[in-house]
Amino acid sequence: MRLSLKPSLDPTAYRFCHDLRTRFAETDAMGIIHHGAYPAYLEEARAAMLRDAGFPYDGVRDGDLGVDFAVLELYVRHRRPLLFDDLVTVHVVVDDLTRTTFQVGYLLTVDDVVRATAVTVHGAVDGRGRPARMPAFLSGLVGPGS
Amino acid sequence: MRLSLKPSLDPTAYRFCHDLRTRFAETDAMGIIHHGAYPAYLEEARAAMLRDAGFPYDGVRDGDLGVDFAVLELYVRHRRPLLFDDLVTVHVVVDDLTRTTFQVGYLLTVDDVVRATAVTVHGAVDGRGRPARMPAFLSGLVGPGS
Amino acid sequence: MRLSLKPSLDPTAYRFCHDLRTRFAETDAMGIIHHGAYPAYLEEARAAMLRDAGFPYDGVRDGDLGVDFAVLELYVRHRRPLLFDDLVTVHVVVDDLTRTTFQVGYLLTVDDVVRATAVTVHGAVDGRGRPARMPAFLSGLVGPGS
Amino acid sequence: MRLSLKPSLDPTAYRFCHDLRTRFAETDAMGIIHHGAYPAYLEEARAAMLRDAGFPYDGVRDGDLGVDFAVLELYVRHRRPLLFDDLVTVHVVVDDLTRTTFQVGYLLTVDDVVRATAVTVHGAVDGRGRPARMPAFLSGLVGPGS
């Protein structure tokens, strides 16, 4: 288990925010957002952060030599359920960068109330899933920023 | 973080096995099963174990007084990717039962090769998501059995 | 088969537009957005149109006397694939309103290029899925508007 | 619209049956299986039929010169909802084969009661989504068989 990052409950500990609205398709028969929907929420927020930071996705889209970040580990803690039509703010921060992996912490809030925290651990891979060199720009994304 | 169970890589440490076949819908553009599909795999195996143990789902289906097991925490470690059309064996074991929670460990294998391990932490809730008494039969499910 | 609406390729034949970005989780091993993701796209756009028109979702969320629109039929025609990270405009129009059903037409475009058309047929149901009276406000949503 | 196949309500009009169990992850807040889950059900049944008929999936899995069947059109008619834990029989038949497309009809039943019918229209493509020659073996799969 490489997972070491402890996601903060304090939004100021995060670098980036991404808003998304829950879908009815993501609800379940208990009337809440099914826990299986959260990995896609985290990924959407991570992709938004990387897009915002100028990371090119063309490699993955074209199947050529680009770099993507494979998910090695995933941890989600559900504190309060999300409901249909909730406007969720996903706070994102990169941390614990090594030569082969980095971790991303997440705080999910609705109207400033915490709903969940999460961590993903990633390794760099090329478009076919083989290990690749960690892009240099990642070191500039570590921590909450200034 | 309540998560404490360490999922074993030894299939004999598990009580129950469930086989499922990966779907093409669950692949992603990297050519592997997307990590977002795993929570549903774990849930399907958990449901199969509970069905096998005689646990009635009627409560959740009818929205009445039945008990379901809300997911409080989820952890997945991806060791080798799953591919489309893989026949996956999900090994399942219940452990770390307390008065309010229990944990489930998982080992995913294909042809006896480990692909992933996982843990979920659960609390008992009624059909509307409110905390409920932990069903007594759970204590009989703890550990790998004899 | 109640399906009768012919979705136009002309964006001006639609009343409402909703933008969404495709998710990596929705891609498949052919490198495109899996066709199974489209029903959720249509639903998200339909929900956005109804939210914009002032339709209250509280009924479905609370499981009480509110009205939702069950999907009776669904038709999708894929003209060009969607890719990861595409910003998709979903054009929406309501038509063919009867006392028990209505139809919704969709045109999906990326940078003004058509990717798919679709139709859903709906009936009004209450929070438990039983048939309900068609809300009066729907007649004001029919057609592309002025 | 190429869709022309009219799916029969008579199980004997189909060539192949595939059983699957609905997942809790596929339910929605109305307490039924969300309509967005059906395309994956149809695909799973179609894949099972092709596997049974000896169709090799290696091309799609390896990204090389194999052939897959892209979904050009999809139609689903929901007659009665599916619920969690239902054991669904998906009846499948191939028909309306042309030089570039073929259609697949589906009948979904639970305990011999009809829940839904569906049709998909397919074109042959290679592992990168480009049009490919229709495999000869398909003509042997047309109709309900003897």
Coordinates of C-alpha atoms in Angstrom, one line a residue:
Chain A
M1 CA 0.0 0.0 0.0
R2 CA 1.6 3.2 -1.2
L3 CA -1.3 5.3 -0.1
S4 CA 0.0 7.9 2.4
L5 CA -1.7 11.2 1.7
K6 CA -4.2 12.3 4.4
P7 CA -6.9 14.4 2.6
S8 CA -7.6 17.6 4.6
L9 CA -11.1 18.8 5.5
D10 CA -9.9 22.3 4.9
P11 CA -10.5 23.6 1.4
T12 CA -7.5 25.9 1.6
A13 CA -5.3 22.9 1.6
Y14 CA -6.2 22.2 -2.0
R15 CA -4.9 23.8 -5.2
F16 CA -7.8 23.5 -7.6
C17 CA -11.6 23.3 -7.6
H18 CA -13.9 21.6 -10.1
D19 CA -17.7 21.8 -10.0
L20 CA -19.9 19.0 -11.3
R21 CA -23.5 18.2 -11.1
T22 CA -24.6 14.7 -10.1
R23 CA -26.6 12.7 -12.6
F24 CA -29.8 10.8 -12.0
A25 CA -28.2 7.8 -13.8
E26 CA -25.7 7.8 -10.9
T27 CA -28.3 7.4 -8.1
D28 CA -29.2 4.0 -6.7
A29 CA -32.3 2.4 -5.1
M30 CA -31.3 3.9 -1.7
G31 CA -31.9 7.3 -3.2
I32 CA -28.3 8.5 -3.1
I33 CA -25.4 8.7 -5.5
H34 CA -24.0 5.2 -5.8
H35 CA -20.4 4.9 -4.5
G36 CA -19.4 3.5 -7.8
A37 CA -19.9 6.9 -9.4
Y38 CA -17.1 8.6 -7.3
P39 CA -14.1 7.3 -9.2
A40 CA -15.4 9.1 -12.3
Y41 CA -16.0 12.3 -10.3
L42 CA -12.4 12.2 -9.0
E43 CA -11.1 11.5 -12.5
E44 CA -13.1 14.3 -14.0
A45 CA -11.7 16.7 -11.4
R46 CA -8.2 15.4 -11.9
A47 CA -8.5 15.9 -15.7
A48 CA -9.9 19.4 -15.2
M49 CA -6.9 20.3 -13.0
L50 CA -4.4 18.9 -15.6
R51 CA -6.2 20.7 -18.4
D52 CA -6.0 23.9 -16.4
A53 CA -2.3 23.3 -15.9
G54 CA -1.7 22.8 -19.6
F55 CA -1.2 19.0 -19.7
P56 CA -1.9 17.6 -23.2
Y57 CA -4.2 14.6 -23.5
D58 CA -3.5 14.1 -27.2
G59 CA -1.4 11.0 -26.5
V60 CA -4.1 9.1 -24.8
R61 CA -6.7 10.2 -27.4
D62 CA -4.5 9.2 -30.4
G63 CA -3.0 6.0 -28.9
D64 CA 0.5 7.2 -29.6
L65 CA 3.4 8.2 -27.3
G66 CA 1.6 10.5 -24.9
V67 CA 1.6 10.0 -21.2
D68 CA -1.3 9.1 -19.0
F69 CA -1.5 8.5 -15.2
A70 CA -2.7 5.0 -14.4
V71 CA -4.6 4.6 -11.2
L72 CA -2.6 2.3 -8.9
E73 CA -4.6 2.7 -5.7
L74 CA -7.9 4.4 -4.9
Y75 CA -9.4 5.3 -1.5
V76 CA -12.7 7.0 -0.8
R77 CA -14.3 7.8 2.5
H78 CA -18.0 8.6 2.4
R79 CA -19.0 11.1 5.1
R80 CA -22.4 12.2 4.0
P81 CA -24.3 11.0 0.9
L82 CA -24.5 13.0 -2.4
L83 CA -28.0 13.3 -3.9
F84 CA -29.3 13.7 -7.4
D85 CA -28.9 17.3 -8.8
D86 CA -26.3 18.2 -6.1
L87 CA -23.7 20.7 -7.4
V88 CA -20.5 19.2 -6.0
T89 CA -17.2 21.0 -5.6
V90 CA -14.3 18.7 -5.9
H91 CA -11.1 20.2 -4.3
V92 CA -7.9 18.7 -5.7
V93 CA -4.3 18.6 -4.6
V94 CA -1.2 16.7 -5.8
D95 CA 1.3 15.5 -3.2
D96 CA 3.8 12.8 -2.3
L97 CA 5.5 12.9 -5.6
T98 CA 8.3 10.3 -6.1
R99 CA 10.2 9.3 -9.2
T100 CA 7.6 6.8 -10.1
T101 CA 4.3 7.8 -8.4
F102 CA 2.3 10.7 -7.1
Q103 CA -0.8 11.0 -5.0
V104 CA -3.9 13.2 -5.4
G105 CA -6.1 14.2 -2.6
Y106 CA -9.7 15.2 -2.9
L107 CA -12.3 16.9 -0.8
L108 CA -15.9 16.8 -2.0
T109 CA -18.3 19.5 -0.7
V110 CA -21.8 20.7 -1.4
D111 CA -22.6 24.2 -0.2
D112 CA -19.4 24.0 1.8
V113 CA -20.5 20.9 3.7
V114 CA -18.1 18.0 3.4
R115 CA -19.5 14.9 1.7
A116 CA -16.4 12.7 1.0
T117 CA -12.6 12.7 0.9
A118 CA -10.5 10.6 -1.4
V119 CA -7.0 9.7 -2.5
T120 CA -5.7 8.2 -5.7
V121 CA -2.1 7.0 -6.3
H122 CA -0.8 7.2 -9.8
G123 CA 2.0 6.0 -12.0
A124 CA 3.0 7.5 -15.4
V125 CA 2.2 5.2 -18.4
D126 CA 2.2 5.6 -22.1
G127 CA -0.8 5.3 -24.4
R128 CA -0.6 1.4 -24.2
G129 CA -0.3 1.2 -20.4
R130 CA 3.5 0.7 -20.2
P131 CA 5.5 2.6 -17.5
A132 CA 6.7 6.0 -18.8
R133 CA 8.9 8.8 -17.4
M134 CA 7.1 11.1 -15.0
P135 CA 6.5 14.4 -16.7
A136 CA 8.6 17.2 -15.3
F137 CA 5.7 19.7 -15.0
L138 CA 4.2 17.6 -12.2
S139 CA 6.6 18.9 -9.6
G140 CA 5.2 22.4 -10.2
L141 CA 1.7 21.2 -9.2
V142 CA 2.6 19.8 -5.8
G143 CA 0.8 21.2 -2.8
P144 CA -1.9 23.9 -2.5
G145 CA 0.1 26.6 -4.3
S146 CA 0.5 30.2 -3.1
Chain B
M1 CA -10.2 6.1 8.5
R2 CA -11.7 2.9 9.8
L3 CA -10.1 0.8 7.2
S4 CA -7.9 -1.8 8.9
L5 CA -8.3 -5.1 7.1
K6 CA -5.2 -6.2 5.1
P7 CA -6.5 -8.3 2.1
S8 CA -4.4 -11.4 1.7
L9 CA -2.9 -12.6 -1.6
D10 CA -3.7 -16.2 -0.5
P11 CA -7.1 -17.4 -1.8
T12 CA -7.5 -19.8 1.2
A13 CA -7.8 -16.7 3.4
Y14 CA -11.2 -16.0 1.9
R15 CA -14.6 -17.6 2.5
F16 CA -16.4 -17.2 -0.7
C17 CA -15.7 -17.0 -4.5
H18 CA -17.7 -15.3 -7.2
D19 CA -17.0 -15.5 -10.9
L20 CA -17.8 -12.6 -13.3
R21 CA -16.9 -11.8 -16.8
T22 CA -15.7 -8.3 -17.6
R23 CA -17.8 -6.3 -20.1
F24 CA -16.6 -4.4 -23.1
A25 CA -18.6 -1.4 -21.7
E26 CA -16.2 -1.4 -18.8
T27 CA -13.0 -1.0 -20.9
D28 CA -11.4 2.4 -21.4
A29 CA -9.3 4.0 -24.1
M30 CA -6.1 2.5 -22.6
G31 CA -7.5 -0.9 -23.5
I32 CA -8.1 -2.1 -20.0
I33 CA -11.0 -2.3 -17.6
H34 CA -11.5 1.2 -16.2
H35 CA -10.9 1.4 -12.4
G36 CA -14.3 2.9 -12.0
A37 CA -15.8 -0.6 -12.8
Y38 CA -14.3 -2.3 -9.7
P39 CA -16.7 -1.0 -7.1
A40 CA -19.5 -2.7 -9.0
Y41 CA -17.5 -5.9 -9.2
L42 CA -16.9 -5.9 -5.4
E43 CA -20.6 -5.2 -4.8
E44 CA -21.7 -8.0 -7.1
A45 CA -19.4 -10.4 -5.3
R46 CA -20.6 -9.2 -1.9
A47 CA -24.2 -9.5 -2.9
A48 CA -23.5 -13.1 -4.1
M49 CA -21.9 -14.0 -0.8
L50 CA -24.8 -12.6 1.1
R51 CA -27.3 -14.3 -1.1
D52 CA -25.4 -17.5 -0.6
A53 CA -25.6 -17.0 3.1
G54 CA -29.4 -16.4 3.0
F55 CA -29.5 -12.7 3.5
P56 CA -32.8 -11.2 2.2
Y57 CA -32.6 -8.2 -0.1
D58 CA -36.4 -7.7 -0.1
G59 CA -36.1 -4.6 2.2
V60 CA -34.0 -2.7 -0.2
R61 CA -36.1 -3.7 -3.1
D62 CA -39.3 -2.7 -1.5
G63 CA -38.1 0.4 0.3
D64 CA -39.5 -0.9 3.6
L65 CA -37.8 -2.0 6.8
G66 CA -35.1 -4.2 5.4
V67 CA -31.4 -3.7 6.1
D68 CA -28.7 -2.8 3.6
F69 CA -25.0 -2.3 4.1
A70 CA -23.9 1.3 3.2
V71 CA -20.4 1.7 1.9
L72 CA -18.5 4.0 4.3
E73 CA -15.0 3.5 2.9
L74 CA -13.5 1.8 -0.2
Y75 CA -10.0 0.9 -1.0
V76 CA -8.7 -0.7 -4.2
R77 CA -5.2 -1.6 -5.2
H78 CA -4.6 -2.4 -8.8
R79 CA -1.7 -4.9 -9.3
R80 CA -2.3 -6.0 -12.9
P81 CA -5.0 -4.7 -15.3
L82 CA -8.1 -6.6 -16.1
L83 CA -8.9 -6.9 -19.8
F84 CA -12.1 -7.3 -21.7
D85 CA -13.6 -10.8 -21.6
D86 CA -11.5 -11.8 -18.6
L87 CA -13.2 -14.3 -16.3
V88 CA -12.5 -12.8 -12.9
T89 CA -12.7 -14.7 -9.6
V90 CA -13.5 -12.4 -6.8
H91 CA -12.6 -14.0 -3.4
V92 CA -14.5 -12.4 -0.5
V93 CA -14.1 -12.5 3.3
V94 CA -15.8 -10.6 6.1
D95 CA -13.7 -9.4 9.1
D96 CA -13.2 -6.7 11.7
L97 CA -16.9 -6.8 12.8
T98 CA -17.8 -4.2 15.4
R99 CA -21.2 -3.2 16.8
T100 CA -21.6 -0.6 14.0
T101 CA -19.4 -1.6 11.2
F102 CA -17.7 -4.5 9.4
Q103 CA -15.1 -4.8 6.7
V104 CA -15.0 -7.0 3.6
G105 CA -11.7 -8.0 1.9
Y106 CA -11.4 -9.0 -1.7
L107 CA -8.9 -10.7 -3.9
L108 CA -9.4 -10.6 -7.7
T109 CA -7.7 -13.2 -9.7
V110 CA -7.8 -14.4 -13.4
D111 CA -6.5 -17.9 -13.9
D112 CA -5.0 -17.8 -10.4
V113 CA -3.0 -14.7 -11.1
V114 CA -3.6 -11.7 -8.8
R115 CA -5.0 -8.6 -10.5
A116 CA -6.3 -6.5 -7.5
T117 CA -7.1 -6.5 -3.8
A118 CA -9.7 -4.3 -2.2
V119 CA -11.4 -3.5 1.1
T120 CA -14.8 -2.0 1.8
V121 CA -16.1 -0.8 5.2
H122 CA -19.8 -1.0 5.8
G123 CA -22.4 0.2 8.3
A124 CA -26.0 -1.2 8.5
V125 CA -28.7 1.1 7.3
D126 CA -32.4 0.7 6.6
G127 CA -34.0 1.2 3.1
R128 CA -33.9 5.0 3.5
G129 CA -30.2 5.1 4.5
R130 CA -30.7 5.6 8.3
P131 CA -28.5 3.6 10.7
A132 CA -29.9 0.3 11.6
R133 CA -29.1 -2.6 13.9
M134 CA -26.3 -4.9 12.6
P135 CA -27.9 -8.2 11.6
A136 CA -26.9 -11.0 14.0
F137 CA -26.1 -13.4 11.2
L138 CA -23.1 -11.4 10.2
S139 CA -21.0 -12.8 13.1
G140 CA -21.4 -16.2 11.5
L141 CA -19.8 -15.0 8.3
V142 CA -16.6 -13.6 9.8
G143 CA -13.3 -15.1 8.6
P144 CA -12.5 -17.8 6.0
G145 CA -14.7 -20.4 7.6
S146 CA -13.6 -24.0 8.2
Chain C
M1 CA -43.4 1.5 -30.9
R2 CA -44.6 5.0 -30.0
L3 CA -41.4 6.5 -31.3
S4 CA -42.4 9.0 -34.0
L5 CA -40.2 12.1 -33.7
K6 CA -37.6 12.6 -36.4
P7 CA -34.7 14.5 -34.8
S8 CA -33.5 17.3 -37.1
L9 CA -29.9 17.9 -38.1
D10 CA -30.6 21.6 -37.9
P11 CA -29.8 23.1 -34.5
T12 CA -32.4 25.8 -34.9
A13 CA -35.1 23.1 -34.7
Y14 CA -34.2 22.7 -31.0
R15 CA -35.3 24.8 -28.0
F16 CA -32.5 24.3 -25.5
C17 CA -28.7 23.6 -25.5
H18 CA -26.7 21.9 -22.8
D19 CA -22.9 21.5 -22.9
L20 CA -21.1 18.6 -21.3
R21 CA -17.5 17.2 -21.5
T22 CA -17.0 13.5 -22.1
R23 CA -15.2 11.6 -19.4
F24 CA -12.3 9.2 -19.7
A25 CA -14.4 6.7 -17.7
E26 CA -16.8 6.7 -20.6
T27 CA -14.3 5.7 -23.3
D28 CA -13.9 2.1 -24.4
A29 CA -11.1 -0.1 -25.8
M30 CA -11.9 1.2 -29.3
G31 CA -10.8 4.6 -28.1
I32 CA -14.2 6.2 -28.4
I33 CA -17.0 7.1 -26.1
H34 CA -18.9 3.9 -25.5
H35 CA -22.5 3.9 -26.8
G36 CA -23.7 3.0 -23.3
A37 CA -22.7 6.5 -22.1
Y38 CA -25.2 8.3 -24.3
P39 CA -28.4 7.6 -22.3
A40 CA -26.8 9.5 -19.4
Y41 CA -25.8 12.4 -21.7
L42 CA -29.4 12.7 -23.0
E43 CA -30.8 12.5 -19.4
E44 CA -28.4 15.2 -18.2
A45 CA -29.4 17.5 -21.1
R46 CA -33.1 16.7 -20.4
A47 CA -32.7 17.5 -16.7
A48 CA -30.9 20.8 -17.6
M49 CA -33.8 21.8 -19.9
L50 CA -36.4 21.0 -17.2
R51 CA -34.3 22.8 -14.5
D52 CA -34.1 25.8 -16.8
A53 CA -37.9 25.6 -17.3
G54 CA -38.5 25.6 -13.6
F55 CA -39.4 22.0 -13.1
P56 CA -39.0 20.9 -9.5
Y57 CA -37.1 17.7 -8.9
D58 CA -37.8 17.5 -5.2
G59 CA -40.4 14.8 -5.6
V60 CA -38.0 12.3 -7.0
R61 CA -35.3 13.3 -4.5
D62 CA -37.6 12.9 -1.5
G63 CA -39.6 9.9 -2.7
D64 CA -42.9 11.7 -2.1
L65 CA -45.6 12.9 -4.4
G66 CA -43.4 14.5 -7.1
V67 CA -43.5 13.6 -10.8
D68 CA -40.7 12.2 -12.9
F69 CA -40.7 11.2 -16.5
A70 CA -40.0 7.5 -17.0
V71 CA -38.2 6.4 -20.2
L72 CA -40.5 4.2 -22.2
E73 CA -38.4 4.1 -25.4
L74 CA -34.9 5.2 -26.4
Y75 CA -33.4 5.5 -29.9
V76 CA -29.8 6.7 -30.6
R77 CA -28.2 7.0 -34.0
H78 CA -24.4 7.3 -34.0
R79 CA -23.1 9.3 -36.9
R80 CA -19.6 10.0 -35.8
P81 CA -17.9 8.9 -32.6
L82 CA -17.4 11.1 -29.6
L83 CA -13.9 11.1 -28.1
F84 CA -12.5 11.7 -24.7
D85 CA -12.4 15.4 -23.6
D86 CA -14.9 16.4 -26.4
L87 CA -17.1 19.4 -25.4
V88 CA -20.5 18.2 -26.6
T89 CA -23.5 20.4 -27.2
V90 CA -26.7 18.5 -26.7
H91 CA -29.6 20.3 -28.4
V92 CA -33.0 19.3 -27.0
V93 CA -36.6 19.7 -28.1
V94 CA -39.9 18.4 -26.7
D95 CA -42.6 17.2 -29.2
D96 CA -45.4 14.8 -29.9
L97 CA -47.1 15.5 -26.5
T98 CA -50.2 13.3 -25.8
R99 CA -52.2 12.9 -22.7
T100 CA -49.9 10.1 -21.5
T101 CA -46.6 10.6 -23.3
F102 CA -44.2 13.0 -24.8
Q103 CA -41.1 12.7 -26.9
V104 CA -37.8 14.4 -26.7
G105 CA -35.4 14.9 -29.7
Y106 CA -31.7 15.4 -29.4
L107 CA -28.9 16.5 -31.6
L108 CA -25.3 16.1 -30.4
T109 CA -22.6 18.2 -31.9
V110 CA -19.0 19.0 -31.3
D111 CA -17.8 22.3 -32.9
D112 CA -21.0 22.3 -34.9
V113 CA -20.3 18.9 -36.4
V114 CA -23.1 16.4 -35.9
R115 CA -22.1 13.3 -33.9
A116 CA -25.4 11.7 -33.0
T117 CA -29.2 12.1 -33.0
A118 CA -31.6 10.6 -30.5
V119 CA -35.2 10.3 -29.3
T120 CA -36.7 9.4 -26.0
V121 CA -40.3 8.7 -25.3
H122 CA -41.6 9.4 -21.8
G123 CA -44.5 8.9 -19.5
A124 CA -45.2 10.7 -16.3
V125 CA -44.8 8.7 -13.1
D126 CA -44.7 9.4 -9.4
G127 CA -41.7 8.9 -7.1
R128 CA -42.5 5.1 -6.9
G129 CA -42.9 4.6 -10.7
R130 CA -46.7 4.6 -10.8
P131 CA -48.4 6.5 -13.7
A132 CA -49.2 10.1 -12.8
R133 CA -50.9 13.1 -14.4
M134 CA -48.8 14.8 -17.1
P135 CA -47.7 18.2 -15.7
A136 CA -49.5 21.1 -17.4
F137 CA -46.3 23.1 -17.9
L138 CA -45.1 20.6 -20.5
S139 CA -47.4 22.0 -23.2
G140 CA -45.5 25.2 -22.9
L141 CA -42.2 23.5 -23.8
V142 CA -43.3 21.9 -27.0
G143 CA -41.3 22.8 -30.2
P144 CA -38.3 25.0 -30.7
G145 CA -39.9 28.1 -29.2
S146 CA -39.8 31.5 -30.8
Chain D
M1 CA -32.5 5.3 -39.9
R2 CA -31.5 1.8 -40.8
L3 CA -33.4 0.2 -38.0
S4 CA -35.9 -2.2 -39.5
L5 CA -36.0 -5.4 -37.3
K6 CA -39.1 -5.8 -35.2
P7 CA -38.2 -7.8 -32.1
S8 CA -40.6 -10.6 -31.4
L9 CA -42.2 -11.2 -28.0
D10 CA -42.0 -14.9 -28.7
P11 CA -38.8 -16.5 -27.3
T12 CA -38.8 -19.2 -30.0
A13 CA -38.0 -16.4 -32.6
Y14 CA -34.5 -16.1 -31.0
R15 CA -31.4 -18.1 -31.5
F16 CA -29.5 -17.7 -28.3
C17 CA -30.2 -17.0 -24.6
H18 CA -27.9 -15.3 -22.1
D19 CA -28.7 -15.0 -18.4
L20 CA -27.4 -12.1 -16.3
R21 CA -28.2 -10.8 -12.8
T22 CA -28.9 -7.1 -12.4
R23 CA -26.5 -5.2 -10.1
F24 CA -27.4 -2.8 -7.3
A25 CA -25.0 -0.3 -8.9
E26 CA -27.4 -0.3 -11.9
T27 CA -30.5 0.7 -9.9
D28 CA -31.6 4.4 -9.7
A29 CA -33.5 6.5 -7.2
M30 CA -36.9 5.3 -8.6
G31 CA -35.9 1.8 -7.3
I32 CA -35.6 0.2 -10.7
I33 CA -32.7 -0.6 -13.1
H34 CA -31.8 2.6 -14.8
H35 CA -32.4 2.6 -18.5
G36 CA -28.7 3.5 -19.1
A37 CA -27.8 0.0 -18.0
Y38 CA -29.5 -1.8 -20.8
P39 CA -27.0 -1.1 -23.6
A40 CA -24.4 -3.0 -21.5
Y41 CA -26.9 -5.9 -21.0
L42 CA -27.4 -6.1 -24.7
E43 CA -23.7 -6.0 -25.4
E44 CA -23.0 -8.7 -22.8
A45 CA -25.6 -10.9 -24.4
R46 CA -24.3 -10.2 -27.9
A47 CA -20.7 -11.0 -26.9
A48 CA -21.9 -14.2 -25.3
M49 CA -23.7 -15.2 -28.5
L50 CA -20.6 -14.4 -30.6
R51 CA -18.3 -16.3 -28.1
D52 CA -20.6 -19.3 -28.3
A53 CA -20.4 -19.1 -32.1
G54 CA -16.6 -19.0 -32.0
F55 CA -16.0 -15.4 -32.9
P56 CA -12.5 -14.3 -31.8
Y57 CA -12.2 -11.2 -29.7
D58 CA -8.4 -11.1 -29.8
G59 CA -8.3 -8.3 -32.3
V60 CA -10.2 -5.8 -30.1
R61 CA -8.2 -6.9 -27.1
D62 CA -4.8 -6.5 -28.7
G63 CA -5.6 -3.4 -30.8
D64 CA -4.4 -5.2 -34.0
L65 CA -6.3 -6.2 -37.1
G66 CA -9.3 -8.0 -35.5
V67 CA -12.8 -7.1 -36.3
D68 CA -15.4 -5.6 -34.0
F69 CA -19.0 -4.6 -34.6
A70 CA -19.6 -0.9 -34.0
V71 CA -23.0 0.2 -32.8
L72 CA -24.6 2.4 -35.4
E73 CA -28.1 2.5 -34.0
L74 CA -29.8 1.4 -30.7
Y75 CA -33.4 1.1 -29.9
V76 CA -34.9 0.0 -26.5
R77 CA -38.5 -0.4 -25.5
H78 CA -39.1 -0.7 -21.8
R79 CA -42.3 -2.7 -21.1
R80 CA -41.9 -3.4 -17.4
P81 CA -39.0 -2.3 -15.2
L82 CA -36.2 -4.6 -14.1
L83 CA -35.4 -4.6 -10.4
F84 CA -32.2 -5.3 -8.4
D85 CA -31.3 -9.0 -8.2
D86 CA -33.5 -9.9 -11.1
L87 CA -32.2 -12.9 -13.1
V88 CA -32.7 -11.6 -16.7
T89 CA -32.8 -13.8 -19.7
V90 CA -31.7 -12.0 -22.8
H91 CA -32.8 -13.7 -26.0
V92 CA -30.8 -12.7 -29.0
V93 CA -31.2 -13.1 -32.8
V94 CA -29.2 -11.7 -35.8
D95 CA -31.2 -10.5 -38.8
D96 CA -31.3 -8.1 -41.8
L97 CA -27.7 -8.8 -42.8
T98 CA -26.5 -6.6 -45.7
R99 CA -23.0 -6.2 -47.1
T100 CA -22.2 -3.5 -44.6
T101 CA -24.6 -3.9 -41.6
F102 CA -26.6 -6.4 -39.6
Q103 CA -29.2 -6.0 -36.9
V104 CA -29.6 -7.8 -33.6
G105 CA -33.0 -8.2 -31.9
Y106 CA -33.3 -8.8 -28.2
L107 CA -36.1 -9.9 -25.8
L108 CA -35.5 -9.5 -22.1
T109 CA -37.5 -11.7 -19.8
V110 CA -37.6 -12.5 -16.1
D111 CA -39.4 -15.7 -15.2
D112 CA -40.8 -15.7 -18.7
V113 CA -42.4 -12.3 -18.3
V114 CA -41.4 -9.7 -20.9
R115 CA -39.5 -6.7 -19.6
A116 CA -38.1 -5.1 -22.7
T117 CA -37.3 -5.5 -26.3
A118 CA -34.4 -3.9 -28.2
V119 CA -32.6 -3.7 -31.5
T120 CA -29.0 -2.7 -32.4
V121 CA -27.7 -2.0 -35.9
H122 CA -24.0 -2.8 -36.4
G123 CA -21.2 -2.2 -38.9
A124 CA -17.9 -4.1 -39.0
V125 CA -14.9 -2.1 -38.0
D126 CA -11.3 -2.9 -37.2
G127 CA -9.6 -2.4 -33.9
R128 CA -9.2 1.3 -34.6
G129 CA -12.8 1.9 -35.6
R130 CA -12.3 1.9 -39.4
P131 CA -14.8 0.1 -41.6
A132 CA -13.8 -3.5 -42.2
R133 CA -15.1 -6.5 -44.3
M134 CA -18.1 -8.2 -42.7
P135 CA -16.9 -11.6 -41.4
A136 CA -18.3 -14.5 -43.5
F137 CA -19.5 -16.5 -40.5
L138 CA -22.2 -13.9 -39.7
S139 CA -24.4 -15.3 -42.5
G140 CA -24.5 -18.6 -40.6
L141 CA -25.9 -16.8 -37.5
V142 CA -29.0 -15.2 -39.2
G143 CA -32.4 -16.1 -37.8
P144 CA -33.5 -18.3 -35.0
G145 CA -31.8 -21.4 -36.3
S146 CA -33.3 -24.8 -36.6

